[in-house]
Short mmCIF file of C-alpha atoms and ligand atoms in Angstrom, two decimals:
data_model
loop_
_atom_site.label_atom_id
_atom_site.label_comp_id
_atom_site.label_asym_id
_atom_site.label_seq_id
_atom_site.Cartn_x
_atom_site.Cartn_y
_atom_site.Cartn_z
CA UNK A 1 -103.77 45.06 -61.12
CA UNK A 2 -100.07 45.66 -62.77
CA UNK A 3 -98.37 42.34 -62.79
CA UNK A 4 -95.14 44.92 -63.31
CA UNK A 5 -92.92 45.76 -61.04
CA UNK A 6 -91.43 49.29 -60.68
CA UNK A 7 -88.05 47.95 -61.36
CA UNK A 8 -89.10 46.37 -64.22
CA UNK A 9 -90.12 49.73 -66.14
CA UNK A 10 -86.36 50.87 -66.76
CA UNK A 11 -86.44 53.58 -65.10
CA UNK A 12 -83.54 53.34 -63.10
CA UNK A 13 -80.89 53.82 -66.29
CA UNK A 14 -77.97 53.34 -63.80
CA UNK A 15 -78.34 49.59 -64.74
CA UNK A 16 -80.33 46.74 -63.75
CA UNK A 17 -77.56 44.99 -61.50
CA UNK A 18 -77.90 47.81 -58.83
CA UNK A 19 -81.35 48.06 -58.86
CA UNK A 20 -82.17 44.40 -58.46
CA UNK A 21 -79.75 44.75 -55.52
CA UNK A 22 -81.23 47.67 -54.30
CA UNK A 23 -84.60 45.56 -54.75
CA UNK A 24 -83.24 42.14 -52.92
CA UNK A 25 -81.91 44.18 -49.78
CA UNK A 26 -85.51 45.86 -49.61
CA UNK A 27 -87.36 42.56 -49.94
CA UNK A 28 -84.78 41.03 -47.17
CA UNK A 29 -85.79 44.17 -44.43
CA UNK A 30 -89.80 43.04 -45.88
CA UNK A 31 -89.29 39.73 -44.38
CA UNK A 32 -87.86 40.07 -41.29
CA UNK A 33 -90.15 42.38 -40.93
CA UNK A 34 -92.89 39.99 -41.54
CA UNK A 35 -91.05 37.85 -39.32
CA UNK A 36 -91.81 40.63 -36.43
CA UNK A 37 -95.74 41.28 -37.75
CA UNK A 38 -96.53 37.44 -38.05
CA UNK A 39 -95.38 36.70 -34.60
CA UNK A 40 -97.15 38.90 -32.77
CA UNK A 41 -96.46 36.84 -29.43
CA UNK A 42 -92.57 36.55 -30.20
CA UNK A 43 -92.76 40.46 -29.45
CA UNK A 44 -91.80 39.52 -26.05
CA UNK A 45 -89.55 36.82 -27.01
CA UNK A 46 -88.34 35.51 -23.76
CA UNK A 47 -91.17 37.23 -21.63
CA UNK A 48 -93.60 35.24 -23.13
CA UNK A 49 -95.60 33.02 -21.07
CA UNK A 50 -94.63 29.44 -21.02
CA UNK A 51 -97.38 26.62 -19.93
CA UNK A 52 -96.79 25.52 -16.21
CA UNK A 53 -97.11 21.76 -17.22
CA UNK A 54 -93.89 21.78 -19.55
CA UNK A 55 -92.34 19.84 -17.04
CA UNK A 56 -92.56 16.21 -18.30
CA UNK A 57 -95.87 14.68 -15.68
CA UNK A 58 -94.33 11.20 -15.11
CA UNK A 59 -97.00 9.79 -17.73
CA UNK A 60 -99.46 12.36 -19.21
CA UNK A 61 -100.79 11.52 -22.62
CA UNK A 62 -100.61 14.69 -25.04
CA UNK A 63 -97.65 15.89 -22.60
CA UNK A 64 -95.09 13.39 -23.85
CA UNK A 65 -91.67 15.19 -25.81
CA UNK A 66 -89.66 12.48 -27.17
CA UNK A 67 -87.59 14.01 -30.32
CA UNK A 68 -86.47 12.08 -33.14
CA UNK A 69 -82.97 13.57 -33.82
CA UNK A 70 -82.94 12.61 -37.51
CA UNK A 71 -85.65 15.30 -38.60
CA UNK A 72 -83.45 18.07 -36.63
CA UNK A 73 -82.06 20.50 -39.63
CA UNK A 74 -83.54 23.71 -41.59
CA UNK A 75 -86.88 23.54 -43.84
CA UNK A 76 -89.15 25.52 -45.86
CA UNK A 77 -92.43 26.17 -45.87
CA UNK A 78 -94.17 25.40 -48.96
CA UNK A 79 -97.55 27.05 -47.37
CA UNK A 80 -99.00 29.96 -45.25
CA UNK A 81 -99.65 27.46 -41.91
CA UNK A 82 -100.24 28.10 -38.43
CA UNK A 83 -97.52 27.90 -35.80
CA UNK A 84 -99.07 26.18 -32.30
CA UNK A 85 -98.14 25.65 -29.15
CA UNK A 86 -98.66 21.92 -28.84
CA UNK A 87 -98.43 19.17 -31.28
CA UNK A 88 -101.66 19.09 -32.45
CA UNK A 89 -104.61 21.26 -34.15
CA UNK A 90 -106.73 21.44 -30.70
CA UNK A 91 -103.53 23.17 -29.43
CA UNK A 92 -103.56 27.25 -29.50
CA UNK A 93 -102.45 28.73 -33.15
CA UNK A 94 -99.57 31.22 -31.54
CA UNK A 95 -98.93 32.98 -35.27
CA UNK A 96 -98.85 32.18 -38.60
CA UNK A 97 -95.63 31.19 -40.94
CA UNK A 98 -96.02 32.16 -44.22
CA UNK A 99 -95.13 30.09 -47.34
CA UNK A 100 -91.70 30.25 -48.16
CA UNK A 101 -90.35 30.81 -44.74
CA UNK A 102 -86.97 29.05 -43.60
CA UNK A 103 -87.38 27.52 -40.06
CA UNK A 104 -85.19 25.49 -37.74
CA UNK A 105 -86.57 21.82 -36.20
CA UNK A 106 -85.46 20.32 -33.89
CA UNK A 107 -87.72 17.47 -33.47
CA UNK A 108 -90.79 15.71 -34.19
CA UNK A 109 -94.06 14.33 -32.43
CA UNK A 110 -95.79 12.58 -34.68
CA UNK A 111 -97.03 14.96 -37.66
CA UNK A 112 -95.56 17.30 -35.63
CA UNK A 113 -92.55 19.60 -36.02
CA UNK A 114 -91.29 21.02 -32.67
CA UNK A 115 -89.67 24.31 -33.71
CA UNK A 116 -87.67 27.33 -32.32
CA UNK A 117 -87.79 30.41 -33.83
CA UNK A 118 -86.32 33.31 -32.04
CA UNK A 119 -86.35 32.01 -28.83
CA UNK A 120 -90.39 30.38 -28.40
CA UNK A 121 -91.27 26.72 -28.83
CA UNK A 122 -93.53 26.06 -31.21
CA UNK A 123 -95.10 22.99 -33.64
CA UNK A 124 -96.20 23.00 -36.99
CA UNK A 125 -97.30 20.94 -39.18
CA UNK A 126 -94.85 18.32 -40.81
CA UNK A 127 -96.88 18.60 -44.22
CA UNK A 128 -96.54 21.76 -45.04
CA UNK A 129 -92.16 21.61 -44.63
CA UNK A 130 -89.41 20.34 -47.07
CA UNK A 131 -86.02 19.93 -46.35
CA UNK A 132 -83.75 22.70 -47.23
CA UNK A 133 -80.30 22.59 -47.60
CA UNK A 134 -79.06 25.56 -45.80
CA UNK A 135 -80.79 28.04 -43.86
CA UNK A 136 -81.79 31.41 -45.44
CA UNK A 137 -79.80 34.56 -44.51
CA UNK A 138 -82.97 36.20 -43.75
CA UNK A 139 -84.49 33.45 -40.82
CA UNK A 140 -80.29 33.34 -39.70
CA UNK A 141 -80.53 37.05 -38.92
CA UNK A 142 -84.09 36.97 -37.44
CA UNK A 143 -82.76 34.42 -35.22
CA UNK A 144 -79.72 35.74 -34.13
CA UNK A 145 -81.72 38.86 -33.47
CA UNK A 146 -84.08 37.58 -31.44
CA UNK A 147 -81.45 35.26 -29.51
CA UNK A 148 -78.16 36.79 -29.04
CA UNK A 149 -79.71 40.40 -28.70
CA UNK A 150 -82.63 40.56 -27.08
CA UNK A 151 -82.60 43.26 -24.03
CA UNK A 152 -85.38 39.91 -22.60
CA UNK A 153 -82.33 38.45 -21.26
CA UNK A 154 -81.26 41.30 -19.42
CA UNK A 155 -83.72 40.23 -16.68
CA UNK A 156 -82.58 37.02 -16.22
CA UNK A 157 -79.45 36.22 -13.86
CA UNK A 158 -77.73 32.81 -12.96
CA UNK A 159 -77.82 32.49 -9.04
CA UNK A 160 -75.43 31.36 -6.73
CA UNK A 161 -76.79 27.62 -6.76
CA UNK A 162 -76.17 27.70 -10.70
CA UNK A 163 -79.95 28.23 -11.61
CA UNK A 164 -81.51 30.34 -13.95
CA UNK A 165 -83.53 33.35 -11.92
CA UNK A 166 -85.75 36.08 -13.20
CA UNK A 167 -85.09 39.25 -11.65
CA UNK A 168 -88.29 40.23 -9.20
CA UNK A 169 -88.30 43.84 -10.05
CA UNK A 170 -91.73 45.44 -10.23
CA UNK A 171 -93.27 42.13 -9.72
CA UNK A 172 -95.28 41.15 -6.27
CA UNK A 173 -92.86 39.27 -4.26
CA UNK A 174 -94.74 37.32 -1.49
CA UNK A 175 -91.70 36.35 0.94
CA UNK A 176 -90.65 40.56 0.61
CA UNK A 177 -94.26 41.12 2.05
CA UNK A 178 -94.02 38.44 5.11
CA UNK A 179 -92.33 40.64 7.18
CA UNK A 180 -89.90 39.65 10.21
CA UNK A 181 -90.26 35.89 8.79
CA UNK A 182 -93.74 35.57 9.29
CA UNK A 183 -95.29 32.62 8.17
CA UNK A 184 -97.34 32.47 4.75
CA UNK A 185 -100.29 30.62 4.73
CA UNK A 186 -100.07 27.07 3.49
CA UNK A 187 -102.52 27.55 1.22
CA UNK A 188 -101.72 30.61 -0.26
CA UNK A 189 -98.22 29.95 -0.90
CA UNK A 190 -97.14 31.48 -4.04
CA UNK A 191 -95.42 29.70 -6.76
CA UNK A 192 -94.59 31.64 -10.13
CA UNK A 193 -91.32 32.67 -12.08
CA UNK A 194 -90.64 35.35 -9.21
CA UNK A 195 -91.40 33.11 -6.29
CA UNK A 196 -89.72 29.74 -6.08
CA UNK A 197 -90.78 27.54 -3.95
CA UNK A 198 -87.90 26.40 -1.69
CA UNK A 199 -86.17 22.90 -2.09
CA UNK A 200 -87.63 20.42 0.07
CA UNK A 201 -90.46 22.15 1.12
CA UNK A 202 -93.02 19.69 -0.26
CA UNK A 203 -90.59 16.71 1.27
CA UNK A 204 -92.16 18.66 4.71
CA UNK A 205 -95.83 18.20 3.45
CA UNK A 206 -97.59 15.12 3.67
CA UNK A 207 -99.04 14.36 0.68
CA UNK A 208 -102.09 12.35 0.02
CA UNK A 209 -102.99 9.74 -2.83
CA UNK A 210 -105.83 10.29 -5.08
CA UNK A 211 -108.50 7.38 -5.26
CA UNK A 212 -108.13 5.54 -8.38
CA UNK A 213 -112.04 6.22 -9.25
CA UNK A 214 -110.91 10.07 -9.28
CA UNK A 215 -107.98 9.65 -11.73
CA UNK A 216 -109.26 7.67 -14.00
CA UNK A 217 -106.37 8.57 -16.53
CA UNK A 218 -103.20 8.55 -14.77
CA UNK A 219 -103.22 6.73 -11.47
CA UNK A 220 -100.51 7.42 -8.49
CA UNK A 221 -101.99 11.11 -8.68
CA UNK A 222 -100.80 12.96 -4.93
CA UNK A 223 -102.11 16.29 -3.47
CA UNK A 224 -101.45 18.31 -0.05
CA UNK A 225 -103.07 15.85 2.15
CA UNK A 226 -104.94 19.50 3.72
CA UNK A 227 -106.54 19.96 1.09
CA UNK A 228 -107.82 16.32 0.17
CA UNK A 229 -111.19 16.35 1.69
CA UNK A 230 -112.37 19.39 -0.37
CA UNK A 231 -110.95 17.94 -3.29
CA UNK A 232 -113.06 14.78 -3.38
CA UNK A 233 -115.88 17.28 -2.47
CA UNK A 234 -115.53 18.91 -5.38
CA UNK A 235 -115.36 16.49 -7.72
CA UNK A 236 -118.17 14.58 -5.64
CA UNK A 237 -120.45 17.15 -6.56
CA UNK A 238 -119.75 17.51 -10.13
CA UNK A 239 -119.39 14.06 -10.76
CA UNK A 240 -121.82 14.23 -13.45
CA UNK A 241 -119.53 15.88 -15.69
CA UNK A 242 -117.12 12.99 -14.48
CA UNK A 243 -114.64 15.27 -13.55
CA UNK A 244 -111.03 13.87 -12.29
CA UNK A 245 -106.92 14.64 -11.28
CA UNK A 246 -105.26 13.57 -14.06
CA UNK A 247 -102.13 15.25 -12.82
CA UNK A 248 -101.00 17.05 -9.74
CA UNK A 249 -98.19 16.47 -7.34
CA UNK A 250 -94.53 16.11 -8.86
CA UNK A 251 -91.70 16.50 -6.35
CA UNK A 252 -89.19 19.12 -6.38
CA UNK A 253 -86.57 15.92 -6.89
CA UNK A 254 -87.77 14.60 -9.65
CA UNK A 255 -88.13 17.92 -11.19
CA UNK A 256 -84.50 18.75 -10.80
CA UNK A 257 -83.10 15.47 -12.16
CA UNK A 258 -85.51 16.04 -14.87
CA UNK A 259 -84.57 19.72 -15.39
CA UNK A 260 -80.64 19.31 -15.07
CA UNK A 261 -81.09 16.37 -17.70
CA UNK A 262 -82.41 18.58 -19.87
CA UNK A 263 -79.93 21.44 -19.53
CA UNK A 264 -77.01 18.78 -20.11
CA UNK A 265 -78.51 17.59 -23.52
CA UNK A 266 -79.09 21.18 -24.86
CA UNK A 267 -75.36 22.12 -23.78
CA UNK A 268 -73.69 21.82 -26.58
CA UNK A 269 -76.57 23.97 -28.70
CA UNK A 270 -76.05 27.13 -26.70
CA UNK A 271 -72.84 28.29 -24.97
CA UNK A 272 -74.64 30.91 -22.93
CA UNK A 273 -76.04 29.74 -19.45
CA UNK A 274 -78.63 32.02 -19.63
CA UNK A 275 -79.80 30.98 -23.09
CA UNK A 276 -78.77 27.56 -22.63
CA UNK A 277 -81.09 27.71 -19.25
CA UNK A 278 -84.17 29.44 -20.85
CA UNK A 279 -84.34 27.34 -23.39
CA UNK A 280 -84.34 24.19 -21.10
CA UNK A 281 -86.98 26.04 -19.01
CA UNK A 282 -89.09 26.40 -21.54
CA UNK A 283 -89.13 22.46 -21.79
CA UNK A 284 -88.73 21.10 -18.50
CA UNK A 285 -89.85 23.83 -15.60
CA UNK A 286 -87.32 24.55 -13.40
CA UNK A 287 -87.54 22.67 -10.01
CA UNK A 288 -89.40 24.65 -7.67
CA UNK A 289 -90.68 26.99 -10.12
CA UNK A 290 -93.93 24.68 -11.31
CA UNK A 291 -96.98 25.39 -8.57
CA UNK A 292 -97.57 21.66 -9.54
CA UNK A 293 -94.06 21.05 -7.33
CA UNK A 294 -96.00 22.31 -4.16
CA UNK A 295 -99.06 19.37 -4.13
CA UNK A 296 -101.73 22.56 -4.41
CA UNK A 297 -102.21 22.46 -8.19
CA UNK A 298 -104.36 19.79 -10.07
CA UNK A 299 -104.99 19.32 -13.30
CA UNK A 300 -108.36 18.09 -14.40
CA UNK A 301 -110.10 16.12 -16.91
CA UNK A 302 -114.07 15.85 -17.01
CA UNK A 303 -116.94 15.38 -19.74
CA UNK A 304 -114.69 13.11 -21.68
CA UNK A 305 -111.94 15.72 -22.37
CA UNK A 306 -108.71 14.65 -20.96
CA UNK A 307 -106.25 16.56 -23.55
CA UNK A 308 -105.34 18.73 -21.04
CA UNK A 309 -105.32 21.96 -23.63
CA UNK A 310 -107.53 24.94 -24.27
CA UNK A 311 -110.80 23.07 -25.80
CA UNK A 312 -111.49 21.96 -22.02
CA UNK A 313 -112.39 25.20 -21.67
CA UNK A 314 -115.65 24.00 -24.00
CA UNK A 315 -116.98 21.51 -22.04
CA UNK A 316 -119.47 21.46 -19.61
CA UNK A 317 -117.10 19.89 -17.13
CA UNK A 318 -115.54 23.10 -17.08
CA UNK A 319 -118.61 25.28 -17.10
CA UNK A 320 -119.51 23.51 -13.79
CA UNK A 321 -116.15 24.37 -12.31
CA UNK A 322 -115.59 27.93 -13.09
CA UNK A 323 -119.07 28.26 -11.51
CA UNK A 324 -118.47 26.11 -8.39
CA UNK A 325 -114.42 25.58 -7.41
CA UNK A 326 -114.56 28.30 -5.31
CA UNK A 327 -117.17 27.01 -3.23
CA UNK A 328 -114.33 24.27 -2.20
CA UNK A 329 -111.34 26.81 -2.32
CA UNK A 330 -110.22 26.13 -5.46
CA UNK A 331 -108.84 28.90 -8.40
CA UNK A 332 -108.73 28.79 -12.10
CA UNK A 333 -105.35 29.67 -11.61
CA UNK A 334 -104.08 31.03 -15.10
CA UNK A 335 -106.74 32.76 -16.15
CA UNK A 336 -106.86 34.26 -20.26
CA UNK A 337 -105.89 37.63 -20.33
CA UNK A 338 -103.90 37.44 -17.02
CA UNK A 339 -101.17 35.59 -18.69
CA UNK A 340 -98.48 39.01 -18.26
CA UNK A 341 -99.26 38.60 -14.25
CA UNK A 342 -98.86 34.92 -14.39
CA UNK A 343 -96.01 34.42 -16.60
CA UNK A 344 -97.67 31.45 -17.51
CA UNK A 345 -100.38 30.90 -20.90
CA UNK A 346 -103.89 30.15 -19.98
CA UNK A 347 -104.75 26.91 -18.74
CA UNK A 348 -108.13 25.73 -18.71
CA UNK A 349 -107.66 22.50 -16.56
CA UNK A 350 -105.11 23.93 -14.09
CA UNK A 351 -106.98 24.51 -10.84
CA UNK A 352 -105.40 25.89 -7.61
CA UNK A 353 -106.59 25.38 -3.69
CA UNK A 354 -106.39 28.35 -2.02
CA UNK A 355 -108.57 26.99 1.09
CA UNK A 356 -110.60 29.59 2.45
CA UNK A 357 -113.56 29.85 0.05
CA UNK A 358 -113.93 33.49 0.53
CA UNK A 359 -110.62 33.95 -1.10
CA UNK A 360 -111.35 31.86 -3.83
CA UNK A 361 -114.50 33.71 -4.42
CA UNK A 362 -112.76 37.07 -4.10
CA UNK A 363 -110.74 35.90 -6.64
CA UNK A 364 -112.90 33.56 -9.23
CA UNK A 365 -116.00 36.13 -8.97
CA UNK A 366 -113.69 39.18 -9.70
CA UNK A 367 -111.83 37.85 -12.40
CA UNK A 368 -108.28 38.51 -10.69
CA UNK A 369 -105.48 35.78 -10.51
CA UNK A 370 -103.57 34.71 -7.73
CA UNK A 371 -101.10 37.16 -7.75
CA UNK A 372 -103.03 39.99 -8.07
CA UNK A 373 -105.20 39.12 -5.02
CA UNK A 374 -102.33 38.49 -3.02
CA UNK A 375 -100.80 42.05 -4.23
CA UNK A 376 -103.82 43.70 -3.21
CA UNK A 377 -104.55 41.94 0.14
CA UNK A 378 -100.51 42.22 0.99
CA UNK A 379 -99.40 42.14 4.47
ZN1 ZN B 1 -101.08 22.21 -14.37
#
């Protein structure tokens, strides 16, 4: 292979300075280029599925996002190195950053560096960074074109209340197919990025406390005190795999003092509310937003595994449930390859009651999610 380069031969005679321009401006338009082919998920920058647990469980090992300030500023890659979606190597590898790269951190966990690149939370490895001085033109104009531009935003609004909505259109709605104010059932209520679940609503459910011996990790665990009994069924019968809540329940208050908090500290980073909101979202759920705010969502640990990320879905803990929740109403509620539907990434420990286990069985033995049952069994 020719170590030469074409505009090394001379042929361009016009003179080298305008060539190695012409060459520079071509090799910018190569990498954000690359920037577009190595992020194959950022394609849909701001439609991209966010985990339903980024909303701070009051104490959830692995879930924890305290940032050290001092490490916020522009580095380089000095290798090729995956780009994940926790802070961790058992977390999901979302793309790959090639050597050389300029990206912005904002913060660290651990070895971790919690970065943003047009517009998607991400970590990567604090090894494989150095400091740089200024940011690249190149990564500045990627940015800005995935942030300031991006048609995503265009389907986002700021409601009356102040909060960040995403506009419904083309998506199942569940309230829109209630007609006349009829009642949706309790256990089927619907709780995505389309369909909020209403303030106080879970203040008008009794909720019921988990028994220590079935949250063995974090204790104070609550659920929908309806759907209790089947709960401790469940994990009655597959106690061999020593499968527990580790966490569940967190109130639509808590959520909002946690979620305004958030939007306050990341005020003076973006100007726009709808930036300024998405990007707080995509730490901190918005209140009403998480399915975990209605007491019907649990997340589980079992077979030793309690890191709450995709390598659950390798134990035999899980195994058992995928073959048995819906024999006590209970969903694999974001299911891989339904994460477009969802609007949320696939969750291997994120379990949903549903009650009735013919609808759970409808729905676990026919590989649908929760949204597309209810769109095809609408009222
Ligand atoms: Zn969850």
């Amino acid at each position: 292979m020719g170590k030469k380069r074409k505009y090394k031969t001379g042929k361009k005679r016009s003179g080298g300075s305008v060539a190695m321009a012409v060459v520079l401006i071509g090799s910018l338009a190569v990498l954000a280029l690359a920037v577009g082919l190595l992020w194959p998920q950022l394609g849909d920058i701001l439609g991209a599925p966010q985990p339903d647990d980024s909303s701070a469980p009051q104490s959830s090992p692995g879930t924890t996002t305290t940032t050290t300030p001092s490490v916020a500023g522009y580095y380089v890659t000095t290798d090729a190195l995956n780009m994940r979606s926790g802070p961790g190597t058992e977390y999901e590898v979302l793309g790959v950053l090639e050597a050389g790269k300029a990206v912005e951190v904002l913060g660290a966990e651990g070895g971790w560096y919690r970065i943003s690149l047009m517009g998607q939370t991400a970590y990567i490895s604090a090894e494989y960074v150095v400091p740089s001085t200024a940011a690249p033109s190149t990564t500045t104009t990627a940015t800005q074109a995935g942030t300031t531009t991006s048609p995503q935003y265009s389907d986002r609004y700021i409601d009356g209340d102040g909060m960040l909505q995403f506009d419904p259109a083309g998506r199942y709605v569940q309230a829109a197919s209630y007609p006349d104010g009829a009642e949706i059932p309790w256990a089927l209520l619907l709780v995505n990025d389309w369909n909020p679940m209403k303030e106080g609503y879970d203040e008008s459910v009794t909720m019921k406390s988990v028994e220590s011996k079935y949250a063995q990790v974090n204790s104070g665990q609550k659920v929908d005190a309806r759907m209790y009994d089947d709960l401790i069924a469940m994990l009655e019968a597959g106690k061999a795999h020593n499968i527990g809540v580790q966490s569940s329940y967190r109130a639509y208050s808590h959520q909002k003092r946690l979620y305004w908090k958030k939007v306050e500290a990341l005020k003076r980073r973006y100007s726009d509310p709808i930036v300024l909101q998405t990007k707080a979202g995509e730490e901190v759920k918005r209140p009403g937003f998480s399915e975990h705010n209605s007491g019907l969502a649990v997340d589980l640990y079992g077979s030793g595994n309690t890191l709450l990320n995709e390598s659950f879905a390798n134990t035999a803990a899980y195994a058992w449930l995928i073959e048995h929740c819906a024999d006590y109403g209970f969903i694999l509620r974001f299911p891989k390859g339904k994460e477009a539907v969802t609007g949320v990434v696939y969750e291997a420990w994120h379990f949903r009651y549903v009650g009735d286990p013919a609808v759970a069985h409808a729905i676990m033995d026919n590989g649908l999610c929760l949204e597309e049952y209810l769109e095809q069994n609408r009222k």
